[in-house]
Coordinates of C-alpha atoms in Angstrom, one line a residue:
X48 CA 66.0 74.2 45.1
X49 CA 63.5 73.5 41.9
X50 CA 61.9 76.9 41.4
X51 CA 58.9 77.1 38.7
X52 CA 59.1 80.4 38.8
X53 CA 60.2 81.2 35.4
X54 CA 57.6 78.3 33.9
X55 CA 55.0 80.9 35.1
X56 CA 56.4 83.6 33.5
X57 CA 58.7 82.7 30.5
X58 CA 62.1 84.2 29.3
X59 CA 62.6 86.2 26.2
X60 CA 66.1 84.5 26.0
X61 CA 67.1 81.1 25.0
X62 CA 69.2 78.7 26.7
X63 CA 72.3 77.9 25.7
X64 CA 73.2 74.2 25.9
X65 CA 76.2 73.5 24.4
X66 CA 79.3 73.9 27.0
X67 CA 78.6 73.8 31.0
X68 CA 78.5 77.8 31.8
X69 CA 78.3 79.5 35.4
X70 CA 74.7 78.8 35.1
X71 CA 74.9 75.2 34.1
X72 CA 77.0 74.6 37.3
X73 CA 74.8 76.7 39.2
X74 CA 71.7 74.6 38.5
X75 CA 73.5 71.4 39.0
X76 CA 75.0 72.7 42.4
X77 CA 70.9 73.1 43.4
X78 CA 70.1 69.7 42.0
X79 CA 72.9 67.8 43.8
X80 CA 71.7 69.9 46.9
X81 CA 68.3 68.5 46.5
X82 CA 69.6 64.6 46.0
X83 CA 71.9 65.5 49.5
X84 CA 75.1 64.8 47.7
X85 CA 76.9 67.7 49.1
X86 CA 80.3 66.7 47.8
X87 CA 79.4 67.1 44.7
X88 CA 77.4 70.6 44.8
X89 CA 80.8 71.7 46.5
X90 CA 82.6 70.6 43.3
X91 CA 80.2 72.4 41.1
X92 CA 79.7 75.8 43.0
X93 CA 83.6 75.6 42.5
X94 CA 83.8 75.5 39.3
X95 CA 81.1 78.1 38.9
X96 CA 83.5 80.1 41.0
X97 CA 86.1 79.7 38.7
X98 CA 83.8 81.4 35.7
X99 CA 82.9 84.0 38.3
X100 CA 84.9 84.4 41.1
X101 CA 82.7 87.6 41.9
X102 CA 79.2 85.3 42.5
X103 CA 77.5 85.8 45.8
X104 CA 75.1 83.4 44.5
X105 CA 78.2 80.2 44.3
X106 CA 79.7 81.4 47.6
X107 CA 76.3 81.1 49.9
X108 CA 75.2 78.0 48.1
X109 CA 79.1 76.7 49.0
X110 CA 78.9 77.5 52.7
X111 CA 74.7 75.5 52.7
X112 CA 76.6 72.7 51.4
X113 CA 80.3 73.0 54.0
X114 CA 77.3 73.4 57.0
X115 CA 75.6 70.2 55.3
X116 CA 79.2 68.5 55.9
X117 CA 79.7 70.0 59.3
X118 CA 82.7 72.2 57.7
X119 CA 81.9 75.3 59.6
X120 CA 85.1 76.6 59.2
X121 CA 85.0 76.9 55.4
X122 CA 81.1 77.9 55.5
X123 CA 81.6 80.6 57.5
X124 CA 85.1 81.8 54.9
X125 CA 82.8 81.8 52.3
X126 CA 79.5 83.8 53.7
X127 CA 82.1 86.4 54.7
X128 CA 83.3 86.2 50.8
X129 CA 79.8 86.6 50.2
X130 CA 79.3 90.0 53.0
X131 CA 82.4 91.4 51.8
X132 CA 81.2 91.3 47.6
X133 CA 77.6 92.5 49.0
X134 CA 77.2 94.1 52.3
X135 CA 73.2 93.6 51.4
X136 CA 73.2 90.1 50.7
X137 CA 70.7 88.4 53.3
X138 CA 71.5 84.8 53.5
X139 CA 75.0 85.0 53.3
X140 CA 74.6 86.7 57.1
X141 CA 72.5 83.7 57.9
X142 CA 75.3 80.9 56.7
X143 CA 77.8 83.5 58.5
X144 CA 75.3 83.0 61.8
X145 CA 74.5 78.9 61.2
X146 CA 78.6 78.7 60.9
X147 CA 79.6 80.9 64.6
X148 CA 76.8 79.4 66.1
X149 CA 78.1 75.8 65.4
X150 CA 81.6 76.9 66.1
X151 CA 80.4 78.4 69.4
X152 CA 81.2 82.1 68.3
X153 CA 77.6 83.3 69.8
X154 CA 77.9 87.0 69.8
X155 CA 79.3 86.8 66.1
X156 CA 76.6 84.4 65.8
X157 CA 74.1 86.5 67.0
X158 CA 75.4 89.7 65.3
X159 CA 75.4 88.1 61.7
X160 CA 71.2 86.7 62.3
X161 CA 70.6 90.1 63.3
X162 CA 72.0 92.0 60.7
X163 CA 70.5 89.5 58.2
X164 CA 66.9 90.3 59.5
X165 CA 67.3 93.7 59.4
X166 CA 68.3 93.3 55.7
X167 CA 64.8 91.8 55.0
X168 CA 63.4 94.6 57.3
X169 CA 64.9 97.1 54.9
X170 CA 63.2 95.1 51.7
X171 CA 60.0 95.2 53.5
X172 CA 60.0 90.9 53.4
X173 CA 58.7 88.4 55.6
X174 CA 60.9 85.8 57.4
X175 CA 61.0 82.6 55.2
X176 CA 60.3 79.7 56.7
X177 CA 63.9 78.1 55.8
X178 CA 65.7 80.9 57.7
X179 CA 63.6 81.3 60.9
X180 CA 66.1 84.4 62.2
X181 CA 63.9 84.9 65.4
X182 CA 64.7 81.4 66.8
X183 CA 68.3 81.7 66.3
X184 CA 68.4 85.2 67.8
X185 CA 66.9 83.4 70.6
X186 CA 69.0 80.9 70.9
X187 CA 72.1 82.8 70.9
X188 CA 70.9 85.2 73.6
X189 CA 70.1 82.5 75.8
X190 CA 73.9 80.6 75.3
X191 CA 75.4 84.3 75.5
X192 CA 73.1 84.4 78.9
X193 CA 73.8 80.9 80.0
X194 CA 77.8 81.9 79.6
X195 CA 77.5 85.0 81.9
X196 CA 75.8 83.1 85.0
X197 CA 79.1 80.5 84.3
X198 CA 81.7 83.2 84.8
X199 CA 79.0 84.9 87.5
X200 CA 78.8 81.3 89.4
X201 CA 82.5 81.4 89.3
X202 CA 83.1 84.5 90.8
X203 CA 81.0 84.2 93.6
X204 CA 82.1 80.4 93.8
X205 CA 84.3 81.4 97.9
X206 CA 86.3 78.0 96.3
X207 CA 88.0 80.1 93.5
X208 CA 89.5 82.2 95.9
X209 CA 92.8 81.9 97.6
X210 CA 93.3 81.7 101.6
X211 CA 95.6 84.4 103.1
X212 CA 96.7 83.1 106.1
X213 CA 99.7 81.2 104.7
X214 CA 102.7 82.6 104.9
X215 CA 105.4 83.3 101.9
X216 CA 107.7 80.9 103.5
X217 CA 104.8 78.3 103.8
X218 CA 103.6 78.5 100.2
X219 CA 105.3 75.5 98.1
X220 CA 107.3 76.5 95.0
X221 CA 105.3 75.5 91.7
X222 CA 105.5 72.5 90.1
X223 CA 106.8 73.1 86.2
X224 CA 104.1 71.9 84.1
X225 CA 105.3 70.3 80.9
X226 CA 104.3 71.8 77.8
X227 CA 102.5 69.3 75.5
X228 CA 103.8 68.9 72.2
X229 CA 102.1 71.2 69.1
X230 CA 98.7 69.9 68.3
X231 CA 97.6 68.9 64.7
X232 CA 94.4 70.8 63.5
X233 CA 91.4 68.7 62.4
X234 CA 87.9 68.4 61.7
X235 CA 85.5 65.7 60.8
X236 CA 82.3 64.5 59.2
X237 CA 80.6 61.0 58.9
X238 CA 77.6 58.9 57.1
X239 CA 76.7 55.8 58.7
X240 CA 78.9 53.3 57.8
X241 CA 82.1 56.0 57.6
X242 CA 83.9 58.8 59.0
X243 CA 86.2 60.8 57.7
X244 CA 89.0 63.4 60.0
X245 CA 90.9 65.9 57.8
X246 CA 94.2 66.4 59.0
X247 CA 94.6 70.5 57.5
X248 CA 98.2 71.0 57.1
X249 CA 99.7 71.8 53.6
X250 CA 102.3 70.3 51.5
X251 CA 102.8 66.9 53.5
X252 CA 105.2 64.4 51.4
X253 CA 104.7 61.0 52.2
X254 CA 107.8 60.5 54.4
X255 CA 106.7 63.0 57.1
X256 CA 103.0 61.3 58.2
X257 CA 102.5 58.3 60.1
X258 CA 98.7 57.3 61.0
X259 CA 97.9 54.5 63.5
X260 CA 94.9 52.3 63.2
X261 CA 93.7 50.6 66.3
X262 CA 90.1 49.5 67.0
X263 CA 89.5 52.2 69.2
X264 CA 92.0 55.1 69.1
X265 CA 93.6 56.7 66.2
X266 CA 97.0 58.2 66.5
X267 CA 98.6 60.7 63.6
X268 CA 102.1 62.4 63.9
X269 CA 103.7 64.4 61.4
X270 CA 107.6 65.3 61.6
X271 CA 108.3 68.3 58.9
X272 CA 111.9 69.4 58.5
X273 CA 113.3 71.8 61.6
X274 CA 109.8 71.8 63.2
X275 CA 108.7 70.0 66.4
X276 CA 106.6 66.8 65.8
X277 CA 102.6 67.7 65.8
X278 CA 100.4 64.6 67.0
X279 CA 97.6 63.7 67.9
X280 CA 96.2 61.0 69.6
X281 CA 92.2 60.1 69.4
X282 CA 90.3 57.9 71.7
X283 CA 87.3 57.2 69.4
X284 CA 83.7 57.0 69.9
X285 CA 83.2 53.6 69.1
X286 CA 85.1 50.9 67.2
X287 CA 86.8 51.1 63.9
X288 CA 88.0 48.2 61.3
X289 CA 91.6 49.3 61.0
X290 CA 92.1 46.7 57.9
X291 CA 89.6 48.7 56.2
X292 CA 90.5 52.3 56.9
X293 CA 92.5 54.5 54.6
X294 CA 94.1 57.8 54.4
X295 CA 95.0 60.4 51.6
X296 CA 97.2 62.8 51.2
X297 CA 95.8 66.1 49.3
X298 CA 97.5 69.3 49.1
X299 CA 96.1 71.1 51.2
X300 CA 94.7 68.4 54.1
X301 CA 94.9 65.0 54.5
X302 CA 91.6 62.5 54.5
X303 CA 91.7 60.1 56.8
X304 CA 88.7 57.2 56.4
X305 CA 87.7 55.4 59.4
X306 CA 85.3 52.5 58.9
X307 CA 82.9 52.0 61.7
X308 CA 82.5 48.1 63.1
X309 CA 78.9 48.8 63.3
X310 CA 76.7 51.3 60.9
X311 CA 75.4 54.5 63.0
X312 CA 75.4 58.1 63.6
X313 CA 78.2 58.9 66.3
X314 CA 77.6 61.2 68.7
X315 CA 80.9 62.8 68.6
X316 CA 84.5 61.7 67.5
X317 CA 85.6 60.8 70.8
X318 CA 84.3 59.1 73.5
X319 CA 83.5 60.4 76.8
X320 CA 81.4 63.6 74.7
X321 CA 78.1 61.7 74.3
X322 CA 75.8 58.7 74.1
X323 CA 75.2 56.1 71.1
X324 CA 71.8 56.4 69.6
X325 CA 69.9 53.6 69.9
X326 CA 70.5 51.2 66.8
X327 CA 68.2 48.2 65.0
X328 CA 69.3 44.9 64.9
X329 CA 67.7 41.8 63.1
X330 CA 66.7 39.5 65.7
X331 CA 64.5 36.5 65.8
X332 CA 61.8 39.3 66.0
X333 CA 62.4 40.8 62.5
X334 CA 63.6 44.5 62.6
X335 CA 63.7 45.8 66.2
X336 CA 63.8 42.5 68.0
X337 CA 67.4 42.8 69.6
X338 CA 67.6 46.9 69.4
X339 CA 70.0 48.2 72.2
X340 CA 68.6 51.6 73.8
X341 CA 69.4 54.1 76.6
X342 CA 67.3 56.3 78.8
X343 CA 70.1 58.3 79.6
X344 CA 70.3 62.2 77.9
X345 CA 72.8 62.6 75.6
X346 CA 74.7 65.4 76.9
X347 CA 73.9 69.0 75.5
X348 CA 77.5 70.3 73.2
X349 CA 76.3 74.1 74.3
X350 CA 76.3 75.9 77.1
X351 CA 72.9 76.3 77.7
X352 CA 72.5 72.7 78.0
X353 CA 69.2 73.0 76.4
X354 CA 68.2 69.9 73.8
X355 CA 67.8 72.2 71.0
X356 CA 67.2 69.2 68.5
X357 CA 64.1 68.4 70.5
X358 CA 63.3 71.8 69.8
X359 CA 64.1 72.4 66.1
X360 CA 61.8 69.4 65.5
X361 CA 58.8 70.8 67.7
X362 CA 59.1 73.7 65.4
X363 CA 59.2 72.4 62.6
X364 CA 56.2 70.2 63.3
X365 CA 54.1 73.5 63.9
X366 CA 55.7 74.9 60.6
X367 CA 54.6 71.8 58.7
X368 CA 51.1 72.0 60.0
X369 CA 51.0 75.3 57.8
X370 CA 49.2 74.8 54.7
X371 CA 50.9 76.9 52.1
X372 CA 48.7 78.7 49.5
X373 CA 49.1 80.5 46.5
X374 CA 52.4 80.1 44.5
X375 CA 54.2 79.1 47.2
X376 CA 51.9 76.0 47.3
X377 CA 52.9 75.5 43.4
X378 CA 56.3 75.6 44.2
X379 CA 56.2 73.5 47.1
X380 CA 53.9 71.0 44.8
X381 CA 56.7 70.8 42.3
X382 CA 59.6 70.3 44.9
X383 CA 57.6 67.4 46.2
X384 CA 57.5 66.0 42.8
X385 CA 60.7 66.0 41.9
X386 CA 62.4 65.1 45.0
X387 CA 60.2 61.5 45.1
X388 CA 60.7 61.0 40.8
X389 CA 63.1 58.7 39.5
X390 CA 66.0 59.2 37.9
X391 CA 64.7 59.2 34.1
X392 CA 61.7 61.8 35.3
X393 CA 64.3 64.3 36.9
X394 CA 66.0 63.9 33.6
X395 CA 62.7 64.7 31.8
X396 CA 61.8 67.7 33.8
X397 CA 65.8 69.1 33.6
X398 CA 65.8 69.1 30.2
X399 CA 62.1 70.1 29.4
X400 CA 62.1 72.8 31.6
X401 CA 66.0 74.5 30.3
X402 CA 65.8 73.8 27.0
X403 CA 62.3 75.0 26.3
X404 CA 63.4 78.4 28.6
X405 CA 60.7 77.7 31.2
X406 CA 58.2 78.0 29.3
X407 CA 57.4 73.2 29.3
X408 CA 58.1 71.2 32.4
X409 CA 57.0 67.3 31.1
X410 CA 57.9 64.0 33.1
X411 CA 57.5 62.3 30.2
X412 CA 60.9 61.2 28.9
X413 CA 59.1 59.5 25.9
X414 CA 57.9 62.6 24.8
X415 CA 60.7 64.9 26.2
X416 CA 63.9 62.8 24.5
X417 CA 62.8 63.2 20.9
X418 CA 61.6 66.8 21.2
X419 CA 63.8 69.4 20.2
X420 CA 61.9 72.3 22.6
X421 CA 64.6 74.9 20.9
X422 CA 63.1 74.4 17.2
X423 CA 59.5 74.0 18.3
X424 CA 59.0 77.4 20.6
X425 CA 56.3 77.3 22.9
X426 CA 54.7 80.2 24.7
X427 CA 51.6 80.9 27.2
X428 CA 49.2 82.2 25.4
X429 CA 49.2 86.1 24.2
X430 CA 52.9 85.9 24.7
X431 CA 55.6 85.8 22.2
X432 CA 59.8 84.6 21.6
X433 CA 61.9 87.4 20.7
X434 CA 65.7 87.5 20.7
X435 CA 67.8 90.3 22.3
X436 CA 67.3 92.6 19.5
X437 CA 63.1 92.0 19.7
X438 CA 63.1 90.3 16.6
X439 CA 59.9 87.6 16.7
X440 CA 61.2 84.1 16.8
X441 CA 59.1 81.1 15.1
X442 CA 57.2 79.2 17.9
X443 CA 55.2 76.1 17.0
X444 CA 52.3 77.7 16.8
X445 CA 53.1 79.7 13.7

């Protein structure tokens, strides 16, 4: 996230520009954030990692960009990274909270949002309005609720209990239930046009993997040296172009690329767990005209049942009708500007804003690419450059 924070108040250090350090990565892991290429901001809070293994600051901004991906496993490895290095550090409890929640781990869930609000109780802050912990809380309580009155329902359910007026000699021996073969692990995410299942075993050579495209299933199996076969077998969604999908093998996973027949958000990987959203076609109408829709409710995937989308956005309508005021406007003013700029003006503002150690912040790339904003110090007025030792630096105005 673009902060003007130190533009209001500028650094008595300068900005070294010479080699990508932990902070160079860090700042392009926020920029790629903004732009929503998560992939990417992955790669960087990485290597940032790799300069600082010890950063709290690469591990939470990690785990926003796994939980951007739907990787909830990895998100919620590396806000417990986070909690472990700094038992105080707020939003890593809340990535840690996101993470269980998605993975249907509600009392973690609901454990971690608690403990991250209490961390802000303890600082004396307000709740911001990116990580609404009261909603959350909420909505754990009510799946950990939902849950009880299942296993209540059962209980009381006369159904679930067995008769006892058969005799031993009555009762028919049990029928041996085969054992299915071991399972392969996976998870998945998707953009419109593509999805994409990793397959996370390590060390697979090329020999031991077979993957089967069909239009509408997907079957994997993997034979490793004296262990039993692991497959899977998926009945997809919707259709797939098997000519056009793909697979990878990594060293710790492997990728497999799906390409959809027809561009659109799935609901789920396999069918049977939800609806198709309704999608536009170009019909003699112009955009709309032969649109397919449904009146039927996409199924809830908790247990509460409860469309908590519907929700989230009803929420965040009332959020948005909130004014901000003060700084918080600025910043918001400035977030607005450079998430709408083009290419060339996010360069501008990048390179005005570091090089110049927050003290310039131009969209002017005219002026900015010809001006050397290290040899021609600027400061707000009454203040002054020094270096580390509180020497005065030349600014421009000298």
């Amino acid at each position: 996230v673009f902060s003007v924070q130190p533009f209001l108040k500028a650094r008595s250090c300068c900005v070294e520009c010479k080699q990508m350090s932990f902070s160079d990565h860090i700042a392009s892991a926020a920029e790629l954030l903004v732009e929503e290429d998560y992939s990417s901001a992955i790669e960087e809070y990485t290597q940032a990692l790799a300069l600082e293994s010890s950063s709290t600051k690469a591990l939470t901004g990690r785990a926003a960009a796994y939980i951007k991906l739907e990787k909830f496993t990895e998100a919620l490895q590396d806000a417990n990274s986070a909690i472990k290095l700094d038992h105080k550090c707020e939003i890593a409890y809340y990535r840690k909270g996101i993470s269980s929640f998605e993975l249907e781990e509600f009392e973690t869930s609901l454990k971690a949002f608690k403990l991250g609000k209490e961390c802000l109780d303890n600082e004396n802050k307000t709740e911001p309005k990116t990580r609404p912990y009261g909603r959350w809380i909420r909505k754990c309580e009510t799946e950990l609720e939902d849950e009880s009155s299942d296993e209540d329902a059962m209980k009381d359910d006369p159904s679930n209990t067995s008769s006892n007026t058969s005799t031993a000699a009555e009762t028919p021996p049990p029928v041996p239930v085969p054992i299915p073969p071991p399972s392969l692990k996976y998870q998945f995410y998707q953009s419109a046009e593509m999805l994409t299942v990793s397959i996370m075993e390590k060390k697979i050579q090329p020999n031991e993997l077979q993957v089967i495209f069909e239009e509408y299933t997907l079957t994997v199996s993997l034979t490793k040296p004296g262990e039993e076969v692991k497959t899977i077998k998926l009945h997809l969604f919707d259709s797939i172009d098997p000519n056009n999908s793909s697979f990878k093998i990594m060293g710790t996973k492997v990728d497999i690329k799906l390409k959809k027949t027809t561009p659109f958000q799935w609901d789920d990987l396999v069918s049977g767990k939800g609806q198709r959203y309704s999608v536009p076609t170009y019909g003699p109408g112009g955009l709309g005209g032969g649109a397919s829709s449904s009146s039927d409710k996409a199924p809830s995937a908790y247990a509460s049942k409860k469309d908590w989308n519907s929700v989230d956005k009803a929420m965040q309508e009332e959020l948005e009708k909130d004014k901000p005021e003060g700084e918080e406007a600025l910043n918001d003013l400035f977030k607005n500007i450079y998430g709408k700029a083009s290419e060339e003006t996010r360069r501008a503002m990048n390179k005005s804003f570091q090089t110049s150690g927050g003290t310039v912040l131009s969209t002017n790339w005219n002026e900015v690419g010809t001006t050397d904003y290290e040899a021609e110090r600027q400061a707000p007025s009454g203040m002054q450059w020094k270096n580390w030792e509180g020497d005065k630096l030349a600014q421009k105005e000298d």
